[in-house]
Short mmCIF file of C-alpha atoms in Angstrom, two decimals:
data_model
loop_
_atom_site.label_atom_id
_atom_site.label_comp_id
_atom_site.label_asym_id
_atom_site.label_seq_id
_atom_site.Cartn_x
_atom_site.Cartn_y
_atom_site.Cartn_z
CA MET A 1 -21.53 13.05 19.33
CA LYS A 2 -19.00 10.22 19.09
CA LYS A 3 -17.27 11.87 16.17
CA PHE A 4 -16.94 15.14 18.45
CA ILE A 5 -15.52 13.24 21.40
CA GLY A 6 -13.09 11.40 18.66
CA ILE A 7 -11.96 14.75 17.67
CA ILE A 8 -11.40 16.16 21.04
CA ALA A 9 -9.23 13.08 21.76
CA ALA A 10 -7.21 13.41 18.62
CA ALA A 11 -6.30 16.78 19.37
CA ALA A 12 -5.68 15.90 22.61
CA PHE A 13 -3.47 12.88 21.73
CA ALA A 14 -1.51 15.48 19.52
CA ALA A 15 -1.00 18.34 22.04
CA THR A 16 0.51 15.88 24.07
CA LEU A 17 3.34 14.75 21.57
CA GLY A 18 3.72 18.19 20.38
CA ILE A 19 2.26 17.72 16.90
CA GLY A 20 0.73 20.91 15.16
CA ALA A 21 3.15 23.07 17.94
CA VAL A 22 5.42 23.65 14.83
CA CYS A 23 3.07 24.57 12.27
CA ALA A 24 1.14 26.81 14.53
CA ASP A 25 4.27 28.65 15.95
CA ALA A 26 6.04 29.10 12.36
CA ALA A 27 4.73 32.41 11.41
CA SER A 28 6.85 33.66 14.48
CA PHE A 29 9.72 31.59 13.73
CA ILE A 30 13.40 33.30 12.41
CA GLY A 31 13.57 31.27 9.49
CA GLU A 32 16.12 28.84 7.81
CA ALA A 33 18.39 31.71 6.75
CA LYS A 34 18.51 33.56 9.90
CA ALA A 35 19.52 30.33 11.78
CA LYS A 36 22.02 29.62 9.43
CA GLU A 37 23.45 33.02 9.63
CA ILE A 38 23.53 32.82 13.74
CA ALA A 39 25.32 29.38 13.51
CA LEU A 40 28.05 30.61 11.01
CA LYS A 41 28.60 33.96 13.16
CA HIS A 42 29.01 31.79 16.48
CA ALA A 43 31.15 29.47 14.77
CA GLY A 44 33.34 32.33 13.24
CA VAL A 45 32.78 30.65 9.74
CA THR A 46 31.70 32.71 6.63
CA ALA A 47 28.83 31.11 4.50
CA GLN A 48 31.70 30.57 1.45
CA GLN A 49 33.57 28.30 3.89
CA ALA A 50 30.67 26.12 5.27
CA GLN A 51 28.93 23.05 3.66
CA PHE A 52 25.84 22.53 5.17
CA THR A 53 24.50 18.76 5.51
CA LYS A 54 21.42 19.08 7.71
CA MET A 55 19.09 21.60 7.97
CA LYS A 56 15.84 20.64 10.24
CA LEU A 57 13.02 22.27 12.13
CA ASP A 58 12.12 20.19 15.09
CA ARG A 59 10.23 20.35 18.45
CA GLU A 60 12.46 19.67 21.56
CA LEU A 61 11.16 19.54 25.04
CA GLY A 62 8.15 22.06 24.31
CA HIS A 63 10.56 24.48 22.09
CA SER A 64 10.98 24.52 18.44
CA GLU A 65 14.19 24.83 17.26
CA TYR A 66 16.48 24.56 14.12
CA GLU A 67 19.11 21.66 13.96
CA LEU A 68 22.15 22.16 11.65
CA GLU A 69 24.94 20.37 10.63
CA PHE A 70 27.76 21.93 8.58
CA TYR A 71 31.58 21.22 7.55
CA ALA A 72 34.35 23.88 7.53
CA GLY A 73 38.05 23.99 7.94
CA GLY A 74 38.27 20.46 8.66
CA ALA A 75 35.68 20.43 11.64
CA GLU A 76 32.00 19.16 11.73
CA TYR A 77 29.67 21.65 13.41
CA ASP A 78 26.32 20.73 15.23
CA TYR A 79 23.98 23.47 16.23
CA GLU A 80 20.56 23.69 18.08
CA ILE A 81 19.45 27.20 17.19
CA ASP A 82 15.83 28.15 18.99
CA ALA A 83 13.27 28.89 16.42
CA THR A 84 11.59 31.87 17.85
CA THR A 85 14.55 33.66 19.55
CA GLY A 86 17.40 32.63 17.59
CA ALA A 87 19.39 32.04 20.58
CA VAL A 88 22.18 29.09 20.40
CA ARG A 89 20.48 26.05 22.63
CA SER A 90 23.40 23.87 21.83
CA PHE A 91 26.66 23.55 19.61
CA SER A 92 29.60 21.25 19.24
CA ARG A 93 32.73 21.04 17.32
CA GLU A 94 34.37 18.36 15.98
CA ALA A 95 37.37 17.55 13.64
CA LYS A 96 36.15 15.83 10.57
CA ALA A 97 36.64 15.76 6.70
CA ALA A 98 33.68 17.08 4.81
CA PRO A 99 31.61 14.70 2.67
CA ALA A 100 31.36 14.91 -0.93
CA GLN A 101 29.75 18.29 -1.98
CA ASN A 102 26.04 17.94 -2.79
CA ALA A 103 25.07 20.88 -4.85
CA ALA A 104 28.42 20.84 -6.69
CA GLN A 105 28.45 17.73 -7.97
CA PRO A 106 28.25 17.41 -11.98
CA GLY A 107 25.13 16.55 -13.33
CA LEU A 108 22.83 17.30 -10.12
CA ILE A 109 20.09 19.75 -10.59
CA GLY A 110 21.17 21.58 -7.21
CA ASP A 111 19.49 22.10 -3.89
CA ALA A 112 17.88 25.54 -5.02
CA LYS A 113 16.31 24.23 -8.00
CA ALA A 114 15.09 20.87 -6.32
CA LYS A 115 13.62 23.37 -3.50
CA LYS A 116 11.88 25.56 -6.59
CA ILE A 117 10.32 22.35 -7.92
CA ALA A 118 8.97 21.13 -4.55
CA LEU A 119 7.55 24.60 -3.74
CA SER A 120 6.10 25.11 -7.06
CA ARG A 121 3.40 22.16 -6.26
CA VAL A 122 2.43 24.05 -3.31
CA PRO A 123 1.16 27.53 -3.82
CA GLY A 124 1.91 30.20 -1.61
CA ALA A 125 4.64 28.25 0.28
CA THR A 126 8.11 29.69 0.42
CA GLU A 127 11.38 28.51 1.20
CA LYS A 128 11.24 29.04 4.89
CA GLU A 129 8.08 26.50 5.20
CA ILE A 130 11.00 23.79 4.10
CA THR A 131 11.37 22.45 7.45
CA LYS A 132 13.66 18.95 6.19
CA PHE A 133 15.83 19.09 3.20
CA HIS A 134 18.94 16.64 2.15
CA LEU A 135 20.61 15.01 -0.59
CA ASP A 136 20.15 10.99 -0.26
CA HIS A 137 20.59 7.71 -2.09
CA GLU A 138 17.27 5.61 -2.85
CA ASN A 139 17.29 2.64 -4.77
CA GLY A 140 20.40 3.45 -6.27
CA ILE A 141 19.63 7.02 -7.61
CA GLN A 142 20.46 10.33 -5.70
CA VAL A 143 17.43 11.97 -4.72
CA TYR A 144 16.21 15.53 -2.57
CA GLU A 145 14.20 14.47 0.26
CA GLY A 146 12.10 17.11 1.99
CA GLU A 147 9.35 18.25 3.77
CA ILE A 148 7.18 21.73 3.55
CA VAL A 149 4.71 22.34 6.10
CA HIS A 150 2.38 25.08 4.86
CA ASN A 151 -1.29 26.49 6.13
CA MET A 152 -1.11 23.46 8.60
CA LYS A 153 -0.31 20.42 6.12
CA LYS A 154 2.78 18.50 5.57
CA TYR A 155 3.75 17.80 2.21
CA ASP A 156 6.77 15.00 1.86
CA PHE A 157 8.53 15.06 -1.41
CA GLU A 158 11.47 13.11 -3.29
CA ILE A 159 13.17 14.67 -6.37
CA ASP A 160 15.46 12.82 -8.90
CA ALA A 161 18.59 14.68 -8.18
CA LYS A 162 19.44 14.41 -11.96
CA SER A 163 16.18 15.05 -13.68
CA GLY A 164 14.35 16.65 -11.18
CA GLU A 165 11.41 14.49 -11.66
CA VAL A 166 9.17 14.33 -8.78
CA ILE A 167 9.29 10.47 -7.74
CA LYS A 168 7.54 10.72 -4.27
CA TRP A 169 4.59 13.65 -3.28
CA GLU A 170 2.51 12.86 -0.08
CA LEU A 171 0.30 14.99 1.63
CA ASP A 172 -0.41 14.42 5.53
CA ASP A 173 -3.30 16.52 6.88
#
């Protein structure tokens, strides 16, 4: 009986924080690629002109949304796109120079290969289930950091940006 009450209490606590809601709704989401397409169209920018620096699936005030950041034409664009409807919830444009290009840096494996390596460790997972992904510096080396949410499980990873070696892999059930 104590175990049953503990499970109910944990579920109620998670529900108040919105944990699990992103996972439960994921099947009805528009997907990362569509969110990028919507933001680019709204900004009047082509995919070739844009350099994405942030792509994150998040939950805000009871709504799941994609948070995007990209640079194009000397400006930084920030968008929040509703994950279910594709509606632009908020956006901003600020004059700013773009940071160094991640994927084009010589010697790095690139975003696509890093995502492929991470997805190969989660049978059945697809790219749209990568909810966080970016290039970062950890302990003096460049790493791709990310998160995959698949079948109600969250996988956090770090991949060496030069060798493709998986440096960190954690499963949060």
